PDB file of C-alpha atoms in Angstrom:
ATOM      1  CA  UNK A  55       8.845   7.288  44.757  1.00 44.00           C
ATOM      2  CA  UNK A  56      10.775   7.297  41.475  1.00 46.00           C
ATOM      3  CA  UNK A  57       7.970   5.414  39.741  1.00 49.00           C
ATOM      4  CA  UNK A  58       5.418   7.959  40.996  1.00 50.00           C
ATOM      5  CA  UNK A  59       7.458  10.876  39.680  1.00 51.00           C
ATOM      6  CA  UNK A  60       7.883   9.115  36.330  1.00 50.00           C
ATOM      7  CA  UNK A  61       4.118   8.488  36.143  1.00 46.00           C
ATOM      8  CA  UNK A  62       3.314  12.133  36.919  1.00 47.00           C
ATOM      9  CA  UNK A  63       5.782  13.226  34.252  1.00 50.00           C
ATOM     10  CA  UNK A  64       4.115  10.960  31.695  1.00 50.00           C
ATOM     11  CA  UNK A  65       0.699  12.438  32.531  1.00 46.00           C
ATOM     12  CA  UNK A  66       1.828  15.983  31.742  1.00 55.00           C
ATOM     13  CA  UNK A  67       0.682  17.179  28.303  1.00 57.00           C
ATOM     14  CA  UNK A  68       3.434  17.082  25.696  1.00 64.00           C
ATOM     15  CA  UNK A  69       3.984  20.014  23.321  1.00 81.00           C
ATOM     16  CA  UNK A  70       3.006  19.450  19.703  1.00 85.00           C
ATOM     17  CA  UNK A  71       5.869  19.405  17.218  1.00 84.00           C
ATOM     18  CA  UNK A  72       5.788  22.125  14.553  1.00 85.00           C
ATOM     19  CA  UNK A  73       5.268  21.152  10.903  1.00 87.00           C
ATOM     20  CA  UNK A  74       7.253  23.240   8.411  1.00 83.00           C
ATOM     21  CA  UNK A  75       7.990  25.522  11.347  1.00 82.00           C
ATOM     22  CA  UNK A  76       4.278  26.137  12.007  1.00 81.00           C
ATOM     23  CA  UNK A  77       2.668  25.268  15.336  1.00 84.00           C
ATOM     24  CA  UNK A  78      -0.905  25.917  14.180  1.00 85.00           C
ATOM     25  CA  UNK A  79      -0.887  23.278  11.444  1.00 86.00           C
ATOM     26  CA  UNK A  80      -4.170  21.836  12.751  1.00 86.00           C
ATOM     27  CA  UNK A  81      -5.930  25.155  12.125  1.00 86.00           C
ATOM     28  CA  UNK A  82      -4.469  25.340   8.630  1.00 89.00           C
ATOM     29  CA  UNK A  83      -5.675  21.798   7.935  1.00 91.00           C
ATOM     30  CA  UNK A  84      -9.162  22.639   9.198  1.00 92.00           C
ATOM     31  CA  UNK A  85      -9.505  25.500   6.695  1.00 93.00           C
ATOM     32  CA  UNK A  86      -9.524  23.328   3.531  1.00 92.00           C
ATOM     33  CA  UNK A  87     -11.749  20.796   5.269  1.00 93.00           C
ATOM     34  CA  UNK A  88     -14.314  23.508   6.049  1.00 94.00           C
ATOM     35  CA  UNK A  89     -13.903  24.933   2.541  1.00 93.00           C
ATOM     36  CA  UNK A  90     -14.546  21.544   0.955  1.00 92.00           C
ATOM     37  CA  UNK A  91     -17.615  21.041   3.126  1.00 92.00           C
ATOM     38  CA  UNK A  92     -18.962  24.448   2.026  1.00 93.00           C
ATOM     39  CA  UNK A  93     -18.206  23.693  -1.644  1.00 91.00           C
ATOM     40  CA  UNK A  94     -20.047  20.355  -1.566  1.00 89.00           C
ATOM     41  CA  UNK A  95     -23.004  21.878   0.270  1.00 89.00           C
ATOM     42  CA  UNK A  96     -23.183  24.895  -2.054  1.00 89.00           C
ATOM     43  CA  UNK A  97     -22.607  23.181  -5.387  1.00 88.00           C
ATOM     44  CA  UNK A  98     -23.975  19.699  -4.784  1.00 85.00           C
ATOM     45  CA  UNK A  99     -27.346  18.124  -4.325  1.00 89.00           C
ATOM     46  CA  UNK A 100     -27.836  16.170  -1.078  1.00 90.00           C
ATOM     47  CA  UNK A 101     -28.289  12.443  -1.496  1.00 89.00           C
ATOM     48  CA  UNK A 102     -31.299  10.747   0.010  1.00 89.00           C
ATOM     49  CA  UNK A 103     -30.520   8.600   3.036  1.00 88.00           C
ATOM     50  CA  UNK A 104     -31.537   5.531   1.039  1.00 87.00           C
ATOM     51  CA  UNK A 105     -28.613   6.245  -1.294  1.00 87.00           C
ATOM     52  CA  UNK A 106     -26.063   6.358   1.495  1.00 88.00           C
ATOM     53  CA  UNK A 107     -23.600   3.480   1.339  1.00 89.00           C
ATOM     54  CA  UNK A 108     -22.729   2.829   4.938  1.00 90.00           C
ATOM     55  CA  UNK A 109     -19.808   0.541   4.152  1.00 91.00           C
ATOM     56  CA  UNK A 110     -18.093   3.346   2.233  1.00 88.00           C
ATOM     57  CA  UNK A 111     -19.026   5.934   4.857  1.00 90.00           C
ATOM     58  CA  UNK A 112     -17.593   3.874   7.686  1.00 92.00           C
ATOM     59  CA  UNK A 113     -14.511   2.845   5.693  1.00 91.00           C
ATOM     60  CA  UNK A 114     -13.618   6.277   4.318  1.00 89.00           C
ATOM     61  CA  UNK A 115     -14.601   8.129   7.482  1.00 90.00           C
ATOM     62  CA  UNK A 116     -12.734   5.662   9.666  1.00 93.00           C
ATOM     63  CA  UNK A 117      -9.613   5.924   7.522  1.00 92.00           C
ATOM     64  CA  UNK A 118      -9.739   9.703   7.719  1.00 92.00           C
ATOM     65  CA  UNK A 119     -10.213   9.530  11.482  1.00 94.00           C
ATOM     66  CA  UNK A 120      -7.226   7.191  11.847  1.00 95.00           C
ATOM     67  CA  UNK A 121      -5.082   9.500   9.709  1.00 94.00           C
ATOM     68  CA  UNK A 122      -5.996  12.365  12.039  1.00 93.00           C
ATOM     69  CA  UNK A 123      -5.129  10.295  15.118  1.00 94.00           C
ATOM     70  CA  UNK A 124      -1.794   9.234  13.603  1.00 94.00           C
ATOM     71  CA  UNK A 125      -1.055  12.865  12.782  1.00 93.00           C
ATOM     72  CA  UNK A 126      -1.707  13.897  16.396  1.00 92.00           C
ATOM     73  CA  UNK A 127       0.363  11.010  17.774  1.00 92.00           C
ATOM     74  CA  UNK A 128       3.291  11.927  15.547  1.00 92.00           C
ATOM     75  CA  UNK A 129       3.267  15.534  16.698  1.00 91.00           C
ATOM     76  CA  UNK A 130       3.070  14.425  20.328  1.00 89.00           C
ATOM     77  CA  UNK A 131       5.877  11.865  20.118  1.00 86.00           C
ATOM     78  CA  UNK A 132       8.446  13.402  17.766  1.00 87.00           C
ATOM     79  CA  UNK A 133      10.412  16.653  17.642  1.00 85.00           C
ATOM     80  CA  UNK A 134      10.160  18.894  14.620  1.00 86.00           C
ATOM     81  CA  UNK A 135      12.333  18.199  11.601  1.00 89.00           C
ATOM     82  CA  UNK A 136      12.391  16.798   8.083  1.00 90.00           C
ATOM     83  CA  UNK A 137      11.057  13.358   9.027  1.00 92.00           C
ATOM     84  CA  UNK A 138       8.230  14.833  11.101  1.00 92.00           C
ATOM     85  CA  UNK A 139       7.331  17.242   8.299  1.00 93.00           C
ATOM     86  CA  UNK A 140       7.134  14.481   5.678  1.00 94.00           C
ATOM     87  CA  UNK A 141       5.110  12.167   7.913  1.00 94.00           C
ATOM     88  CA  UNK A 142       2.652  14.868   8.949  1.00 94.00           C
ATOM     89  CA  UNK A 143       2.210  16.289   5.447  1.00 95.00           C
ATOM     90  CA  UNK A 144       1.629  12.799   4.091  1.00 95.00           C
ATOM     91  CA  UNK A 145      -1.008  12.055   6.700  1.00 95.00           C
ATOM     92  CA  UNK A 146      -2.604  15.456   6.166  1.00 95.00           C
ATOM     93  CA  UNK A 147      -2.912  14.731   2.427  1.00 95.00           C
ATOM     94  CA  UNK A 148      -4.445  11.319   3.140  1.00 94.00           C
ATOM     95  CA  UNK A 149      -6.862  12.917   5.621  1.00 95.00           C
ATOM     96  CA  UNK A 150      -7.998  15.477   3.057  1.00 94.00           C
ATOM     97  CA  UNK A 151      -8.372  12.808   0.387  1.00 93.00           C
ATOM     98  CA  UNK A 152     -10.532  10.676   2.654  1.00 94.00           C
ATOM     99  CA  UNK A 153     -12.533  13.779   3.608  1.00 93.00           C
ATOM    100  CA  UNK A 154     -13.348  14.405  -0.055  1.00 92.00           C
ATOM    101  CA  UNK A 155     -14.346  10.746  -0.468  1.00 92.00           C
ATOM    102  CA  UNK A 156     -16.574  10.986   2.592  1.00 92.00           C
ATOM    103  CA  UNK A 157     -18.317  14.180   1.423  1.00 90.00           C
ATOM    104  CA  UNK A 158     -18.913  12.566  -1.947  1.00 89.00           C
ATOM    105  CA  UNK A 159     -21.076   9.985  -0.166  1.00 88.00           C
ATOM    106  CA  UNK A 160     -23.539  12.706   0.952  1.00 91.00           C
ATOM    107  CA  UNK A 161     -23.728  15.076  -2.065  1.00 90.00           C
ATOM    108  CA  UNK A 162     -24.084  14.738  -5.827  1.00 87.00           C
ATOM    109  CA  UNK A 163     -21.881  17.262  -7.640  1.00 85.00           C
ATOM    110  CA  UNK A 164     -22.724  18.419 -11.174  1.00 86.00           C
ATOM    111  CA  UNK A 165     -20.910  16.613 -13.979  1.00 82.00           C
ATOM    112  CA  UNK A 166     -19.299  19.912 -14.931  1.00 81.00           C
ATOM    113  CA  UNK A 167     -17.353  19.852 -11.655  1.00 82.00           C
ATOM    114  CA  UNK A 168     -14.088  17.972 -12.046  1.00 83.00           C
ATOM    115  CA  UNK A 169     -12.057  19.094  -9.076  1.00 86.00           C
ATOM    116  CA  UNK A 170     -13.555  16.505  -6.705  1.00 82.00           C
ATOM    117  CA  UNK A 171     -12.384  13.614  -8.899  1.00 84.00           C
ATOM    118  CA  UNK A 172      -8.996  15.290  -9.235  1.00 88.00           C
ATOM    119  CA  UNK A 173      -8.672  15.634  -5.464  1.00 89.00           C
ATOM    120  CA  UNK A 174      -9.781  12.043  -4.865  1.00 83.00           C
ATOM    121  CA  UNK A 175      -7.238  10.755  -7.397  1.00 87.00           C
ATOM    122  CA  UNK A 176      -4.231  12.815  -6.265  1.00 92.00           C
ATOM    123  CA  UNK A 177      -4.390  13.519  -2.531  1.00 93.00           C
ATOM    124  CA  UNK A 178      -4.110   9.943  -1.230  1.00 92.00           C
ATOM    125  CA  UNK A 179      -1.287   8.913  -3.643  1.00 94.00           C
ATOM    126  CA  UNK A 180       0.503  12.166  -2.833  1.00 95.00           C
ATOM    127  CA  UNK A 181       0.177  11.410   0.874  1.00 94.00           C
ATOM    128  CA  UNK A 182       1.513   7.877   0.338  1.00 95.00           C
ATOM    129  CA  UNK A 183       4.482   9.304  -1.576  1.00 96.00           C
ATOM    130  CA  UNK A 184       5.283  11.753   1.240  1.00 95.00           C
ATOM    131  CA  UNK A 185       5.023   8.953   3.792  1.00 95.00           C
ATOM    132  CA  UNK A 186       7.399   6.834   1.729  1.00 95.00           C
ATOM    133  CA  UNK A 187       9.936   9.662   1.590  1.00 95.00           C
ATOM    134  CA  UNK A 188       9.501  10.112   5.326  1.00 94.00           C
ATOM    135  CA  UNK A 189      10.155   6.425   5.936  1.00 94.00           C
ATOM    136  CA  UNK A 190      13.354   6.655   3.874  1.00 93.00           C
ATOM    137  CA  UNK A 191      14.693   9.519   5.995  1.00 91.00           C
ATOM    138  CA  UNK A 192      13.365   7.878   9.167  1.00 91.00           C
ATOM    139  CA  UNK A 193      15.473   4.793   8.363  1.00 90.00           C
ATOM    140  CA  UNK A 194      18.568   6.977   8.158  1.00 88.00           C
ATOM    141  CA  UNK A 195      17.559   8.684  11.401  1.00 86.00           C
ATOM    142  CA  UNK A 196      17.196   5.318  13.141  1.00 83.00           C
ATOM    143  CA  UNK A 197      20.699   4.330  12.095  1.00 80.00           C
ATOM    144  CA  UNK A 198      22.078   7.470  13.718  1.00 74.00           C
ATOM    145  CA  UNK A 199      20.029   6.879  16.895  1.00 69.00           C
ATOM    146  CA  UNK A 200      21.223   3.277  17.084  1.00 66.00           C
ATOM    147  CA  UNK A 201      24.808   4.525  17.088  1.00 67.00           C
ATOM    148  CA  UNK A 202      23.964   6.924  19.912  1.00 61.00           C
ATOM    149  CA  UNK A 203      22.328   4.122  21.926  1.00 62.00           C
ATOM    150  CA  UNK A 204      25.384   1.882  21.643  1.00 58.00           C
ATOM    151  CA  UNK A 205      26.116   0.310  25.081  1.00 65.00           C
ATOM    152  CA  UNK A 206      22.548   1.148  26.216  1.00 66.00           C
ATOM    153  CA  UNK A 207      20.750  -1.512  24.179  1.00 61.00           C
ATOM    154  CA  UNK A 208      21.558  -4.529  22.029  1.00 64.00           C
ATOM    155  CA  UNK A 209      19.671  -7.014  19.828  1.00 58.00           C
ATOM    156  CA  UNK A 210      16.222  -5.575  20.577  1.00 58.00           C
ATOM    157  CA  UNK A 211      14.527  -2.369  21.784  1.00 64.00           C
ATOM    158  CA  UNK A 212      11.851  -2.208  24.475  1.00 64.00           C
ATOM    159  CA  UNK A 213      10.845   1.231  25.745  1.00 68.00           C
ATOM    160  CA  UNK A 214       8.804  -0.236  28.618  1.00 73.00           C
ATOM    161  CA  UNK A 215      12.039  -1.599  30.109  1.00 72.00           C
ATOM    162  CA  UNK A 216      13.813   1.760  30.023  1.00 80.00           C
ATOM    163  CA  UNK A 217      14.825   3.491  33.239  1.00 81.00           C
ATOM    164  CA  UNK A 218      13.341   6.981  33.270  1.00 82.00           C
ATOM    165  CA  UNK A 219      16.265   8.610  35.125  1.00 87.00           C
ATOM    166  CA  UNK A 220      19.346   7.224  33.386  1.00 87.00           C
ATOM    167  CA  UNK A 221      17.705   6.162  30.086  1.00 86.00           C
ATOM    168  CA  UNK A 222      19.354   2.761  30.521  1.00 89.00           C
ATOM    169  CA  UNK A 223      17.700  -0.621  30.372  1.00 88.00           C
ATOM    170  CA  UNK A 224      16.257  -1.816  33.676  1.00 89.00           C
ATOM    171  CA  UNK A 225      16.526  -5.165  35.459  1.00 90.00           C
ATOM    172  CA  UNK A 226      13.907  -6.792  33.231  1.00 91.00           C
ATOM    173  CA  UNK A 227      15.781  -5.760  30.098  1.00 89.00           C
ATOM    174  CA  UNK A 228      19.027  -7.056  31.570  1.00 91.00           C
ATOM    175  CA  UNK A 229      17.461 -10.408  32.444  1.00 92.00           C
ATOM    176  CA  UNK A 230      16.145 -10.745  28.901  1.00 91.00           C
ATOM    177  CA  UNK A 231      19.619 -10.055  27.518  1.00 90.00           C
ATOM    178  CA  UNK A 232      21.199 -12.644  29.811  1.00 92.00           C
ATOM    179  CA  UNK A 233      18.589 -15.158  28.691  1.00 91.00           C
ATOM    180  CA  UNK A 234      19.543 -14.463  25.077  1.00 88.00           C
ATOM    181  CA  UNK A 235      23.191 -15.161  25.885  1.00 88.00           C
ATOM    182  CA  UNK A 236      22.190 -18.403  27.566  1.00 90.00           C
ATOM    183  CA  UNK A 237      20.111 -19.377  24.552  1.00 88.00           C
ATOM    184  CA  UNK A 238      23.125 -18.871  22.278  1.00 86.00           C
ATOM    185  CA  UNK A 239      25.258 -20.929  24.703  1.00 88.00           C
ATOM    186  CA  UNK A 240      27.851 -18.187  24.654  1.00 86.00           C
ATOM    187  CA  UNK A 241      30.110 -17.485  27.633  1.00 88.00           C
ATOM    188  CA  UNK A 242      30.026 -14.076  29.229  1.00 91.00           C
ATOM    189  CA  UNK A 243      30.398 -12.176  32.470  1.00 93.00           C
ATOM    190  CA  UNK A 244      28.330  -9.882  34.672  1.00 94.00           C
ATOM    191  CA  UNK A 245      29.707  -6.919  36.549  1.00 94.00           C
ATOM    192  CA  UNK A 246      27.766  -4.932  39.162  1.00 94.00           C
ATOM    193  CA  UNK A 247      28.784  -1.575  40.611  1.00 93.00           C
ATOM    194  CA  UNK A 248      27.463   0.807  43.242  1.00 92.00           C
ATOM    195  CA  UNK A 249      28.476   3.875  45.251  1.00 90.00           C
ATOM    196  CA  UNK A 250      29.285   3.888  48.946  1.00 89.00           C
ATOM    197  CA  UNK A 251      27.280   6.548  50.740  1.00 84.00           C
ATOM    198  CA  UNK A 252      24.685   7.026  48.036  1.00 86.00           C
ATOM    199  CA  UNK A 253      21.854   6.756  50.571  1.00 84.00           C
ATOM    200  CA  UNK A 254      23.243   9.731  52.473  1.00 84.00           C
ATOM    201  CA  UNK A 255      23.198  11.838  49.305  1.00 83.00           C
ATOM    202  CA  UNK A 256      19.509  11.125  48.762  1.00 78.00           C
ATOM    203  CA  UNK A 257      18.745  11.740  52.424  1.00 83.00           C
ATOM    204  CA  UNK A 258      20.725  14.975  52.849  1.00 80.00           C
ATOM    205  CA  UNK A 259      20.467  16.603  49.410  1.00 82.00           C
ATOM    206  CA  UNK A 260      17.170  15.198  48.159  1.00 83.00           C
ATOM    207  CA  UNK A 261      16.009  12.795  45.485  1.00 86.00           C
ATOM    208  CA  UNK A 262      16.503  15.261  42.633  1.00 87.00           C
ATOM    209  CA  UNK A 263      20.205  15.588  43.443  1.00 87.00           C
ATOM    210  CA  UNK A 264      20.522  11.831  43.820  1.00 88.00           C
ATOM    211  CA  UNK A 265      18.995  11.446  40.350  1.00 90.00           C
ATOM    212  CA  UNK A 266      21.545  13.880  38.919  1.00 89.00           C
ATOM    213  CA  UNK A 267      24.313  11.826  40.492  1.00 90.00           C
ATOM    214  CA  UNK A 268      22.938   8.648  38.931  1.00 90.00           C
ATOM    215  CA  UNK A 269      22.881  10.332  35.538  1.00 91.00           C
ATOM    216  CA  UNK A 270      26.502  11.417  35.943  1.00 91.00           C
ATOM    217  CA  UNK A 271      27.506   7.894  36.946  1.00 91.00           C
ATOM    218  CA  UNK A 272      25.757   6.365  33.955  1.00 91.00           C
ATOM    219  CA  UNK A 273      27.550   8.733  31.553  1.00 90.00           C
ATOM    220  CA  UNK A 274      30.894   7.994  33.169  1.00 91.00           C
ATOM    221  CA  UNK A 275      30.427   4.241  32.964  1.00 92.00           C
ATOM    222  CA  UNK A 276      29.298   4.407  29.339  1.00 90.00           C
ATOM    223  CA  UNK A 277      32.490   6.236  28.419  1.00 88.00           C
ATOM    224  CA  UNK A 278      34.592   3.458  29.941  1.00 90.00           C
ATOM    225  CA  UNK A 279      32.863   0.428  28.416  1.00 89.00           C
ATOM    226  CA  UNK A 280      33.805  -1.760  25.486  1.00 87.00           C
ATOM    227  CA  UNK A 281      31.503  -1.225  22.449  1.00 85.00           C
ATOM    228  CA  UNK A 282      30.053  -4.739  22.844  1.00 86.00           C
ATOM    229  CA  UNK A 283      29.219  -4.286  26.542  1.00 90.00           C
ATOM    230  CA  UNK A 284      25.737  -3.407  27.780  1.00 91.00           C
ATOM    231  CA  UNK A 285      25.099  -1.119  30.750  1.00 92.00           C
ATOM    232  CA  UNK A 286      21.810  -1.328  32.664  1.00 93.00           C
ATOM    233  CA  UNK A 287      20.507   0.135  35.901  1.00 92.00           C
ATOM    234  CA  UNK A 288      19.669  -2.787  38.137  1.00 92.00           C
ATOM    235  CA  UNK A 289      18.190  -0.949  41.142  1.00 89.00           C
ATOM    236  CA  UNK A 290      18.832   2.199  43.209  1.00 87.00           C
ATOM    237  CA  UNK A 291      22.527   3.036  42.712  1.00 90.00           C
ATOM    238  CA  UNK A 292      23.438  -0.420  41.407  1.00 92.00           C
ATOM    239  CA  UNK A 293      24.506  -0.617  37.777  1.00 94.00           C
ATOM    240  CA  UNK A 294      25.166  -3.860  35.971  1.00 94.00           C
ATOM    241  CA  UNK A 295      27.361  -4.499  32.941  1.00 93.00           C
ATOM    242  CA  UNK A 296      26.795  -7.463  30.646  1.00 93.00           C
ATOM    243  CA  UNK A 297      30.060  -8.482  28.992  1.00 91.00           C
ATOM    244  CA  UNK A 298      29.234 -10.994  26.233  1.00 91.00           C
ATOM    245  CA  UNK A 299      32.057 -13.321  25.281  1.00 87.00           C
ATOM    246  CA  UNK A 300      34.223 -12.281  28.254  1.00 87.00           C
ATOM    247  CA  UNK A 301      35.748 -14.556  30.885  1.00 87.00           C
ATOM    248  CA  UNK A 302      36.446 -14.044  34.559  1.00 84.00           C
ATOM    249  CA  UNK A 303      39.857 -12.490  33.997  1.00 89.00           C
ATOM    250  CA  UNK A 304      38.445  -9.819  31.683  1.00 89.00           C
ATOM    251  CA  UNK A 305      35.608  -9.140  34.150  1.00 89.00           C
ATOM    252  CA  UNK A 306      38.089  -8.709  37.010  1.00 91.00           C
ATOM    253  CA  UNK A 307      40.177  -6.227  35.029  1.00 92.00           C
ATOM    254  CA  UNK A 308      37.118  -4.287  33.917  1.00 92.00           C
ATOM    255  CA  UNK A 309      35.737  -4.230  37.469  1.00 91.00           C
ATOM    256  CA  UNK A 310      38.945  -2.645  38.767  1.00 92.00           C
ATOM    257  CA  UNK A 311      38.969  -0.134  35.921  1.00 93.00           C
ATOM    258  CA  UNK A 312      35.354   0.966  36.424  1.00 93.00           C
ATOM    259  CA  UNK A 313      35.716   1.135  40.199  1.00 91.00           C
ATOM    260  CA  UNK A 314      38.707   3.440  39.815  1.00 91.00           C
ATOM    261  CA  UNK A 315      36.718   5.569  37.381  1.00 91.00           C
ATOM    262  CA  UNK A 316      33.932   5.932  39.955  1.00 91.00           C
ATOM    263  CA  UNK A 317      36.484   6.889  42.605  1.00 90.00           C
ATOM    264  CA  UNK A 318      37.645   9.809  40.452  1.00 88.00           C
ATOM    265  CA  UNK A 319      34.122  11.114  39.796  1.00 86.00           C
ATOM    266  CA  UNK A 320      33.694  14.529  41.396  1.00 82.00           C
ATOM    267  CA  UNK A 321      30.022  15.419  41.159  1.00 80.00           C
ATOM    268  CA  UNK A 322      28.992  18.983  42.003  1.00 79.00           C
ATOM    269  CA  UNK A 323      25.510  19.487  43.397  1.00 78.00           C
ATOM    270  CA  UNK A 324      23.327  22.424  42.416  1.00 81.00           C
ATOM    271  CA  UNK A 325      24.185  24.015  45.742  1.00 76.00           C
ATOM    272  CA  UNK A 326      27.897  23.866  44.886  1.00 74.00           C
ATOM    273  CA  UNK A 327      28.782  20.951  47.146  1.00 79.00           C
ATOM    274  CA  UNK A 328      31.462  18.606  45.779  1.00 83.00           C
ATOM    275  CA  UNK A 329      30.542  14.934  46.069  1.00 79.00           C
ATOM    276  CA  UNK A 330      33.169  12.256  45.661  1.00 79.00           C
ATOM    277  CA  UNK A 331      32.058   8.748  46.585  1.00 86.00           C
ATOM    278  CA  UNK A 332      33.905   5.453  46.425  1.00 87.00           C
ATOM    279  CA  UNK A 333      32.864   2.742  44.031  1.00 90.00           C
ATOM    280  CA  UNK A 334      32.157  -0.899  44.809  1.00 91.00           C
ATOM    281  CA  UNK A 335      32.178  -3.772  42.348  1.00 92.00           C
ATOM    282  CA  UNK A 336      31.451  -7.480  42.105  1.00 92.00           C
ATOM    283  CA  UNK A 337      31.583  -9.763  39.112  1.00 92.00           C
ATOM    284  CA  UNK A 338      30.661 -13.294  38.095  1.00 92.00           C
ATOM    285  CA  UNK A 339      30.689 -15.399  34.974  1.00 92.00           C
ATOM    286  CA  UNK A 340      27.311 -16.147  33.382  1.00 91.00           C
ATOM    287  CA  UNK A 341      25.966 -19.565  34.315  1.00 90.00           C
ATOM    288  CA  UNK A 342      24.184 -21.052  31.312  1.00 88.00           C
ATOM    289  CA  UNK A 343      21.873 -23.216  33.416  1.00 88.00           C
ATOM    290  CA  UNK A 344      20.884 -20.776  36.171  1.00 91.00           C
ATOM    291  CA  UNK A 345      17.949 -18.349  35.793  1.00 93.00           C
ATOM    292  CA  UNK A 346      19.112 -14.757  35.124  1.00 92.00           C
ATOM    293  CA  UNK A 347      17.143 -13.374  38.076  1.00 93.00           C
ATOM    294  CA  UNK A 348      18.934 -15.686  40.517  1.00 94.00           C
ATOM    295  CA  UNK A 349      22.318 -14.775  39.079  1.00 93.00           C
ATOM    296  CA  UNK A 350      21.630 -11.070  39.496  1.00 94.00           C
ATOM    297  CA  UNK A 351      20.378 -11.536  43.054  1.00 94.00           C
ATOM    298  CA  UNK A 352      23.529 -13.496  43.929  1.00 93.00           C
ATOM    299  CA  UNK A 353      25.691 -10.784  42.373  1.00 93.00           C
ATOM    300  CA  UNK A 354      23.840  -8.083  44.318  1.00 92.00           C
ATOM    301  CA  UNK A 355      24.407 -10.051  47.517  1.00 92.00           C
ATOM    302  CA  UNK A 356      28.110 -10.332  46.721  1.00 91.00           C
ATOM    303  CA  UNK A 357      28.231  -6.587  46.126  1.00 90.00           C
ATOM    304  CA  UNK A 358      26.688  -5.859  49.535  1.00 88.00           C
ATOM    305  CA  UNK A 359      29.343  -8.001  51.188  1.00 85.00           C
ATOM    306  CA  UNK A 360      32.170  -6.110  49.463  1.00 80.00           C
ATOM    307  CA  UNK A 361      34.194  -4.182  52.060  1.00 71.00           C
TER     308      UNK A 361
END
């Protein structure tokens, strides 16, 4: 059911990010493109089809088309801001430069006209410069985002393994991280937690309220983790913590600490009902020779048997 709701959410159209505070940037970009087309048609002499160079037409037209697609993708996937503005303006300049190059393949302009050569020589380099500035600020932005994602990801990023409700890594991401620890031959521990009575919350208050509870639990656990630990959502209400470099004693202490934190969580539903559920925990040291999936299944089984 969760996967279906996530799929339906992904299918909904996303709003386009503004560029320089303007939402109708596509219309503003279309105006110079139409104006350039009119200028070439009014001032130039059409080339015979035999003079058309299809390699240049396909190359320049295809590059302009790709710049337009990249521009649309950026506005769909990013919020507004300095980085988005620089990226979009750079792509818009490249698009216009390629548009001029493409029109030049169909019309001869008089030798007294210089603005087409000027546009061809400046728009694409200007766009590349804006993209470079955008990449510089994007690098700084990524550093800040990496700090925010501390305890949610480590070593590598994979959006396809991200849980849509809690924004934590899922079981596949966790297994990949355990495999990395095994490859480095480094000791570590796994800790799994869940809530007693979670099924009744979903049944009595609905899935939306159960999702809100899971989000609250994830935030609470993140606040109580060591900076080197990784929190993932394994399945349903089961969360798993990867503790690299830790032994069984450290895992036992952390399990007690996190279980007590869950016991103190007082979640208030939208209807005003106060929910306070008890936490369960189970832990195990990472086995370097056992497949990660089997270790997680064994830990989940141990958690179910916890009184």
